Structure formats: structure tokens, C-alpha cells
């Protein structure tokens, strides 16, 4: 039995493509892995707070010195990190906003990327502390398309950022499924969605 952490970041409901596709994966996965446990975080509808000054003070000081204010400031971060560390696999539904990720997901990332918890700094540089055997699946939705090797690839800060920050904490086994070209006409949109669904079916079988 595996623990799956499923995270959506779109503020949309039924109209969200990334939300629908991540749900399709999870539903299909549970059909073939009925014993697995799924923990769900809906960042789009229930966002986590941004990092603030009490959070920073708590993150960079010993828990033994924390006042009740600092304990409260860092409590959610501790919970989110515990969820992350308990998961064997992670599934993200991520729309592209302005060439990058939604602020809801960035706030979550800022909560879980913590020195001494998910990464360390030593004489040899940065070291991810999260188990690298964990698998990550990121399902995105994009209005345009940013193929590698084309001038448009330079605009894709979504995949490059997520690969970098997940790798920074130790998560290097990351697979992306892109539903792109969604604003480039009905035929292109439907072809892209069909391709993404095929990729999801392959991921369910082989991930």
C-alpha cells in the first residue's frame, strides 16, 4: 500500500482542466491500486498563507525558543512537510498562469521548502533531504505551447521552476503531462486533451 499526496492549485471548479485531469488520474489509479491511501490538498479553493515575519523567525530558530506566536506561525508548515514526507507519490494539478505556476502553489512551496527540514546547507552546498525515491507526477494545463528547441521554450517557467525547486529538496523523479494549446482553436484543444488523457492512462499503467 502506498500513500499518495494529491494537490490541486487551480481556483476554478468544474471549468478547471488541470483539476479534471488530476482527478482522472487519481480515479483511475485507485481503480487499479485500491489499497493505496490518498491525501488531498485543494490549494485553489483552500489556499495556504504566504510566508510572513513570524514564520521566518520560527523557521530560523530552535523550536525550544518558540513563543506561542511562533509555534502558531510554523504549525501549518510542519503539517504540510509531514504530509510530504509521508507520501510515496505526489500528484499535482497545475494550470499555467503568466508563464509560471499559480500563486496558490507558490505559497505552498514556500511553506514546505525549509532549511533543516526539506533541505540542508553544508560546506558542499545545498542538499535535498526528501527521499529521492518518491515519484512526482505534474499534470498541467496551458493556453499555449512551448516545445523544447523552439523560441517559445524560453517562456516556459512553469516546468523549469517546478523541476528546479522539487529537485532542490530531493525530488528528482518527476514526470510532466502537459495539456497545452488549449486556446489555439477547438480542434487543437481536443487533440491536446486526448493526448493528455492517453498519457494519463499510460502513467496509471507504468508510473
PDB file of C-alpha atoms in Angstrom:
ATOM      1  CA  UNK A   1       0.000   0.000   0.000  1.00  0.00           C
ATOM      2  CA  UNK A   2       1.317   3.418  -0.990  1.00  0.00           C
ATOM      3  CA  UNK A   3       0.495   6.905   0.283  1.00  0.00           C
ATOM      4  CA  UNK A   4      -0.455   9.367  -2.463  1.00  0.00           C
ATOM      5  CA  UNK A   5      -0.450  13.136  -1.909  1.00  0.00           C
ATOM      6  CA  UNK A   6      -2.781  14.779  -4.455  1.00  0.00           C
ATOM      7  CA  UNK A   7      -2.586  18.556  -4.772  1.00  0.00           C
ATOM      8  CA  UNK A   8      -4.703  20.836  -6.973  1.00  0.00           C
ATOM      9  CA  UNK A   9      -3.838  24.508  -7.384  1.00  0.00           C
ATOM     10  CA  UNK A  10      -6.461  25.923  -9.754  1.00  0.00           C
ATOM     11  CA  UNK A  11      -9.013  28.352  -8.273  1.00  0.00           C
ATOM     12  CA  UNK A  12     -11.528  27.132 -10.836  1.00  0.00           C
ATOM     13  CA  UNK A  13     -14.037  24.397 -10.099  1.00  0.00           C
ATOM     14  CA  UNK A  14     -15.774  22.399 -12.838  1.00  0.00           C
ATOM     15  CA  UNK A  15     -14.167  24.537 -15.558  1.00  0.00           C
ATOM     16  CA  UNK A  16     -10.630  23.639 -14.464  1.00  0.00           C
ATOM     17  CA  UNK A  17      -8.763  21.416 -16.936  1.00  0.00           C
ATOM     18  CA  UNK A  18      -5.839  20.687 -14.602  1.00  0.00           C
ATOM     19  CA  UNK A  19      -8.252  19.751 -11.814  1.00  0.00           C
ATOM     20  CA  UNK A  20     -10.251  17.441 -14.098  1.00  0.00           C
ATOM     21  CA  UNK A  21      -7.131  15.716 -15.417  1.00  0.00           C
ATOM     22  CA  UNK A  22      -5.540  15.194 -11.996  1.00  0.00           C
ATOM     23  CA  UNK A  23      -8.870  13.770 -10.787  1.00  0.00           C
ATOM     24  CA  UNK A  24      -8.967  11.441 -13.801  1.00  0.00           C
ATOM     25  CA  UNK A  25      -5.525  10.140 -12.921  1.00  0.00           C
ATOM     26  CA  UNK A  26      -6.322   9.645  -9.233  1.00  0.00           C
ATOM     27  CA  UNK A  27      -9.637   7.929 -10.002  1.00  0.00           C
ATOM     28  CA  UNK A  28      -8.017   5.557 -12.493  1.00  0.00           C
ATOM     29  CA  UNK A  29      -5.111   4.937 -10.142  1.00  0.00           C
ATOM     30  CA  UNK A  30      -7.424   3.991  -7.265  1.00  0.00           C
ATOM     31  CA  UNK A  31      -9.317   1.614  -9.553  1.00  0.00           C
ATOM     32  CA  UNK A  32      -6.114  -0.390 -10.071  1.00  0.00           C
ATOM     33  CA  UNK A  33      -4.462   0.306  -6.697  1.00  0.00           C
ATOM     34  CA  UNK A  34      -7.425   0.089  -4.356  1.00  0.00           C
ATOM     35  CA  UNK A  35      -5.293  -0.323  -1.253  1.00  0.00           C
ATOM     36  CA  UNK A  36      -3.475   2.983  -1.676  1.00  0.00           C
ATOM     37  CA  UNK A  37      -4.266   5.909   0.610  1.00  0.00           C
ATOM     38  CA  UNK A  38      -4.855   9.352  -0.930  1.00  0.00           C
ATOM     39  CA  UNK A  39      -4.410  12.632   0.952  1.00  0.00           C
ATOM     40  CA  UNK A  40      -5.920  15.593  -0.894  1.00  0.00           C
ATOM     41  CA  UNK A  41      -4.939  19.265  -0.699  1.00  0.00           C
ATOM     42  CA  UNK A  42      -7.053  21.778  -2.639  1.00  0.00           C
ATOM     43  CA  UNK A  43      -4.833  24.853  -2.721  1.00  0.00           C
ATOM     44  CA  UNK A  44      -7.005  26.588  -5.283  1.00  0.00           C
ATOM     45  CA  UNK A  45     -10.084  26.634  -3.046  1.00  0.00           C
ATOM     46  CA  UNK A  46      -8.318  26.492   0.311  1.00  0.00           C
ATOM     47  CA  UNK A  47      -5.020  28.353  -0.117  1.00  0.00           C
ATOM     48  CA  UNK A  48      -2.304  28.236   2.493  1.00  0.00           C
ATOM     49  CA  UNK A  49      -0.974  31.542   3.839  1.00  0.00           C
ATOM     50  CA  UNK A  50       2.081  33.263   2.469  1.00  0.00           C
ATOM     51  CA  UNK A  51       5.268  33.273   4.488  1.00  0.00           C
ATOM     52  CA  UNK A  52       5.369  36.218   6.914  1.00  0.00           C
ATOM     53  CA  UNK A  53       7.790  37.587   9.514  1.00  0.00           C
ATOM     54  CA  UNK A  54       6.720  35.294  12.410  1.00  0.00           C
ATOM     55  CA  UNK A  55       7.056  32.301  10.070  1.00  0.00           C
ATOM     56  CA  UNK A  56      10.602  33.328   9.161  1.00  0.00           C
ATOM     57  CA  UNK A  57      11.502  33.872  12.804  1.00  0.00           C
ATOM     58  CA  UNK A  58      10.205  30.401  13.677  1.00  0.00           C
ATOM     59  CA  UNK A  59      11.825  28.652  10.709  1.00  0.00           C
ATOM     60  CA  UNK A  60      15.259  30.051  11.533  1.00  0.00           C
ATOM     61  CA  UNK A  61      15.258  29.454  15.284  1.00  0.00           C
ATOM     62  CA  UNK A  62      15.197  26.451  17.596  1.00  0.00           C
ATOM     63  CA  UNK A  63      11.722  25.116  18.463  1.00  0.00           C
ATOM     64  CA  UNK A  64      12.795  25.209  22.115  1.00  0.00           C
ATOM     65  CA  UNK A  65      12.831  29.001  21.938  1.00  0.00           C
ATOM     66  CA  UNK A  66       9.458  29.453  20.224  1.00  0.00           C
ATOM     67  CA  UNK A  67       6.830  31.635  21.807  1.00  0.00           C
ATOM     68  CA  UNK A  68       3.161  30.667  21.344  1.00  0.00           C
ATOM     69  CA  UNK A  69       3.067  33.133  18.419  1.00  0.00           C
ATOM     70  CA  UNK A  70       5.966  31.432  16.651  1.00  0.00           C
ATOM     71  CA  UNK A  71       4.548  27.979  17.353  1.00  0.00           C
ATOM     72  CA  UNK A  72       1.306  29.030  15.699  1.00  0.00           C
ATOM     73  CA  UNK A  73       3.147  30.649  12.782  1.00  0.00           C
ATOM     74  CA  UNK A  74       5.037  27.484  11.840  1.00  0.00           C
ATOM     75  CA  UNK A  75       2.404  24.847  12.724  1.00  0.00           C
ATOM     76  CA  UNK A  76       0.857  24.564   9.241  1.00  0.00           C
ATOM     77  CA  UNK A  77       4.287  24.336   7.626  1.00  0.00           C
ATOM     78  CA  UNK A  78       5.128  21.429   9.919  1.00  0.00           C
ATOM     79  CA  UNK A  79       1.867  19.709   8.958  1.00  0.00           C
ATOM     80  CA  UNK A  80       2.457  20.189   5.233  1.00  0.00           C
ATOM     81  CA  UNK A  81       6.012  18.894   5.482  1.00  0.00           C
ATOM     82  CA  UNK A  82       4.836  15.852   7.439  1.00  0.00           C
ATOM     83  CA  UNK A  83       2.293  15.142   4.658  1.00  0.00           C
ATOM     84  CA  UNK A  84       5.002  15.464   2.027  1.00  0.00           C
ATOM     85  CA  UNK A  85       7.426  13.186   3.845  1.00  0.00           C
ATOM     86  CA  UNK A  86       4.722  10.561   4.468  1.00  0.00           C
ATOM     87  CA  UNK A  87       3.819  10.353   0.782  1.00  0.00           C
ATOM     88  CA  UNK A  88       5.339   7.759  -1.527  1.00  0.00           C
ATOM     89  CA  UNK A  89       3.987   9.507  -4.628  1.00  0.00           C
ATOM     90  CA  UNK A  90       2.831  13.042  -5.342  1.00  0.00           C
ATOM     91  CA  UNK A  91       0.338  14.213  -7.970  1.00  0.00           C
ATOM     92  CA  UNK A  92      -0.013  17.911  -8.819  1.00  0.00           C
ATOM     93  CA  UNK A  93      -2.673  19.584 -10.955  1.00  0.00           C
ATOM     94  CA  UNK A  94      -1.172  22.882 -12.123  1.00  0.00           C
ATOM     95  CA  UNK A  95      -2.538  25.460 -14.567  1.00  0.00           C
ATOM     96  CA  UNK A  96      -0.065  27.839 -16.194  1.00  0.00           C
ATOM     97  CA  UNK A  97      -0.550  31.449 -15.136  1.00  0.00           C
ATOM     98  CA  UNK A  98       1.541  34.098 -16.853  1.00  0.00           C
ATOM     99  CA  UNK A  99       4.145  31.534 -17.954  1.00  0.00           C
ATOM    100  CA  UNK A 100       4.524  30.109 -14.437  1.00  0.00           C
ATOM    101  CA  UNK A 101       2.603  28.457 -11.588  1.00  0.00           C
ATOM    102  CA  UNK A 102      -0.351  29.956  -9.662  1.00  0.00           C
ATOM    103  CA  UNK A 103       0.472  31.918  -6.510  1.00  0.00           C
ATOM    104  CA  UNK A 104      -1.512  29.315  -4.536  1.00  0.00           C
ATOM    105  CA  UNK A 105       1.092  26.685  -5.395  1.00  0.00           C
ATOM    106  CA  UNK A 106       3.995  29.075  -4.822  1.00  0.00           C
ATOM    107  CA  UNK A 107       2.689  29.781  -1.304  1.00  0.00           C
ATOM    108  CA  UNK A 108       2.559  26.030  -0.655  1.00  0.00           C
ATOM    109  CA  UNK A 109       6.108  25.569  -1.933  1.00  0.00           C
ATOM    110  CA  UNK A 110       7.348  28.359   0.330  1.00  0.00           C
ATOM    111  CA  UNK A 111       5.761  26.526   3.265  1.00  0.00           C
ATOM    112  CA  UNK A 112       7.478  23.200   2.542  1.00  0.00           C
ATOM    113  CA  UNK A 113      10.941  24.330   1.402  1.00  0.00           C
ATOM    114  CA  UNK A 114      12.588  24.772   4.804  1.00  0.00           C
ATOM    115  CA  UNK A 115      16.199  24.552   5.833  1.00  0.00           C
ATOM    116  CA  UNK A 116      16.811  21.663   8.194  1.00  0.00           C
ATOM    117  CA  UNK A 117      13.504  20.069   7.203  1.00  0.00           C
ATOM    118  CA  UNK A 118      13.496  19.507   3.442  1.00  0.00           C
ATOM    119  CA  UNK A 119      16.946  20.806   2.512  1.00  0.00           C
ATOM    120  CA  UNK A 120      20.277  21.418   4.206  1.00  0.00           C
ATOM    121  CA  UNK A 121      23.221  23.738   3.603  1.00  0.00           C
ATOM    122  CA  UNK A 122      26.706  22.368   4.115  1.00  0.00           C
ATOM    123  CA  UNK A 123      30.270  23.063   3.031  1.00  0.00           C
ATOM    124  CA  UNK A 124      29.421  21.122  -0.131  1.00  0.00           C
ATOM    125  CA  UNK A 125      26.427  23.304  -0.928  1.00  0.00           C
ATOM    126  CA  UNK A 126      22.715  22.500  -0.905  1.00  0.00           C
ATOM    127  CA  UNK A 127      21.397  19.024  -0.171  1.00  0.00           C
ATOM    128  CA  UNK A 128      17.813  17.846  -0.569  1.00  0.00           C
ATOM    129  CA  UNK A 129      16.545  15.972   2.480  1.00  0.00           C
ATOM    130  CA  UNK A 130      13.405  14.459   0.925  1.00  0.00           C
ATOM    131  CA  UNK A 131      13.675  10.811  -0.120  1.00  0.00           C
ATOM    132  CA  UNK A 132      14.600  10.803  -3.809  1.00  0.00           C
ATOM    133  CA  UNK A 133      12.742   7.526  -4.380  1.00  0.00           C
ATOM    134  CA  UNK A 134       9.420   9.371  -4.195  1.00  0.00           C
ATOM    135  CA  UNK A 135       7.748   9.746  -7.587  1.00  0.00           C
ATOM    136  CA  UNK A 136       6.128  13.002  -8.698  1.00  0.00           C
ATOM    137  CA  UNK A 137       3.551  13.478 -11.465  1.00  0.00           C
ATOM    138  CA  UNK A 138       2.716  17.020 -12.570  1.00  0.00           C
ATOM    139  CA  UNK A 139      -0.324  17.464 -14.825  1.00  0.00           C
ATOM    140  CA  UNK A 140      -0.525  20.930 -16.335  1.00  0.00           C
ATOM    141  CA  UNK A 141      -2.971  22.934 -18.420  1.00  0.00           C
ATOM    142  CA  UNK A 142      -1.673  25.666 -20.742  1.00  0.00           C
ATOM    143  CA  UNK A 143      -3.271  28.034 -23.197  1.00  0.00           C
ATOM    144  CA  UNK A 144      -0.231  27.979 -25.489  1.00  0.00           C
ATOM    145  CA  UNK A 145       2.558  25.579 -26.315  1.00  0.00           C
ATOM    146  CA  UNK A 146       6.270  25.769 -25.517  1.00  0.00           C
ATOM    147  CA  UNK A 147       8.065  22.927 -27.329  1.00  0.00           C
ATOM    148  CA  UNK A 148      11.714  22.291 -26.471  1.00  0.00           C
ATOM    149  CA  UNK A 149      14.058  23.557 -29.145  1.00  0.00           C
ATOM    150  CA  UNK A 150      11.748  26.377 -30.231  1.00  0.00           C
ATOM    151  CA  UNK A 151      11.938  30.085 -29.311  1.00  0.00           C
ATOM    152  CA  UNK A 152       8.783  29.613 -27.213  1.00  0.00           C
ATOM    153  CA  UNK A 153      10.520  27.173 -24.859  1.00  0.00           C
ATOM    154  CA  UNK A 154      12.215  30.122 -23.150  1.00  0.00           C
ATOM    155  CA  UNK A 155       8.787  31.298 -21.925  1.00  0.00           C
ATOM    156  CA  UNK A 156       8.075  28.075 -20.029  1.00  0.00           C
ATOM    157  CA  UNK A 157       8.949  28.935 -16.445  1.00  0.00           C
ATOM    158  CA  UNK A 158       6.342  26.501 -15.146  1.00  0.00           C
ATOM    159  CA  UNK A 159       8.097  23.184 -15.789  1.00  0.00           C
ATOM    160  CA  UNK A 160      11.613  24.575 -15.352  1.00  0.00           C
ATOM    161  CA  UNK A 161      10.761  26.111 -11.975  1.00  0.00           C
ATOM    162  CA  UNK A 162       8.979  23.025 -10.660  1.00  0.00           C
ATOM    163  CA  UNK A 163      11.800  20.733 -11.752  1.00  0.00           C
ATOM    164  CA  UNK A 164      14.331  23.027 -10.074  1.00  0.00           C
ATOM    165  CA  UNK A 165      12.542  23.525  -6.762  1.00  0.00           C
ATOM    166  CA  UNK A 166      11.432  19.893  -6.428  1.00  0.00           C
ATOM    167  CA  UNK A 167      14.961  18.753  -7.229  1.00  0.00           C
ATOM    168  CA  UNK A 168      16.287  21.248  -4.702  1.00  0.00           C
ATOM    169  CA  UNK A 169      14.560  19.345  -1.879  1.00  0.00           C
ATOM    170  CA  UNK A 170      15.466  15.922  -3.310  1.00  0.00           C
ATOM    171  CA  UNK A 171      12.532  15.079  -5.604  1.00  0.00           C
ATOM    172  CA  UNK A 172      14.195  14.276  -8.911  1.00  0.00           C
ATOM    173  CA  UNK A 173      11.879  11.555 -10.295  1.00  0.00           C
ATOM    174  CA  UNK A 174       9.387  13.984 -11.847  1.00  0.00           C
ATOM    175  CA  UNK A 175       7.085  13.291 -14.808  1.00  0.00           C
ATOM    176  CA  UNK A 176       5.139  16.022 -16.622  1.00  0.00           C
ATOM    177  CA  UNK A 177       1.956  15.628 -18.634  1.00  0.00           C
ATOM    178  CA  UNK A 178       1.036  18.828 -20.464  1.00  0.00           C
ATOM    179  CA  UNK A 179      -2.425  19.625 -21.785  1.00  0.00           C
ATOM    180  CA  UNK A 180      -1.276  22.565 -23.887  1.00  0.00           C
ATOM    181  CA  UNK A 181      -2.522  24.619 -26.852  1.00  0.00           C
ATOM    182  CA  UNK A 182      -5.904  24.933 -25.130  1.00  0.00           C
ATOM    183  CA  UNK A 183      -6.528  28.428 -26.529  1.00  0.00           C
ATOM    184  CA  UNK A 184      -5.412  27.643 -30.089  1.00  0.00           C
ATOM    185  CA  UNK A 185      -8.735  26.528 -31.566  1.00  0.00           C
ATOM    186  CA  UNK A 186     -11.215  23.751 -30.904  1.00  0.00           C
ATOM    187  CA  UNK A 187      -9.521  21.071 -32.996  1.00  0.00           C
ATOM    188  CA  UNK A 188      -6.094  21.724 -31.460  1.00  0.00           C
ATOM    189  CA  UNK A 189      -7.618  21.831 -27.992  1.00  0.00           C
ATOM    190  CA  UNK A 190      -9.394  18.499 -28.385  1.00  0.00           C
ATOM    191  CA  UNK A 191      -6.304  16.844 -29.839  1.00  0.00           C
ATOM    192  CA  UNK A 192      -4.207  18.072 -26.913  1.00  0.00           C
ATOM    193  CA  UNK A 193      -6.739  16.897 -24.334  1.00  0.00           C
ATOM    194  CA  UNK A 194      -6.919  13.488 -25.982  1.00  0.00           C
ATOM    195  CA  UNK A 195      -3.127  13.262 -25.908  1.00  0.00           C
ATOM    196  CA  UNK A 196      -3.037  14.214 -22.226  1.00  0.00           C
ATOM    197  CA  UNK A 197      -5.646  11.584 -21.386  1.00  0.00           C
ATOM    198  CA  UNK A 198      -3.657   8.955 -23.273  1.00  0.00           C
ATOM    199  CA  UNK A 199      -0.563   9.972 -21.297  1.00  0.00           C
ATOM    200  CA  UNK A 200      -2.548   9.696 -18.054  1.00  0.00           C
ATOM    201  CA  UNK A 201      -3.639   6.174 -18.973  1.00  0.00           C
ATOM    202  CA  UNK A 202      -0.012   5.264 -19.674  1.00  0.00           C
ATOM    203  CA  UNK A 203       1.050   6.786 -16.350  1.00  0.00           C
ATOM    204  CA  UNK A 204      -1.569   4.755 -14.478  1.00  0.00           C
ATOM    205  CA  UNK A 205      -0.198   1.615 -16.100  1.00  0.00           C
ATOM    206  CA  UNK A 206       3.515   2.344 -15.745  1.00  0.00           C
ATOM    207  CA  UNK A 207       4.153   5.029 -13.092  1.00  0.00           C
TER     208      UNK A 207
END
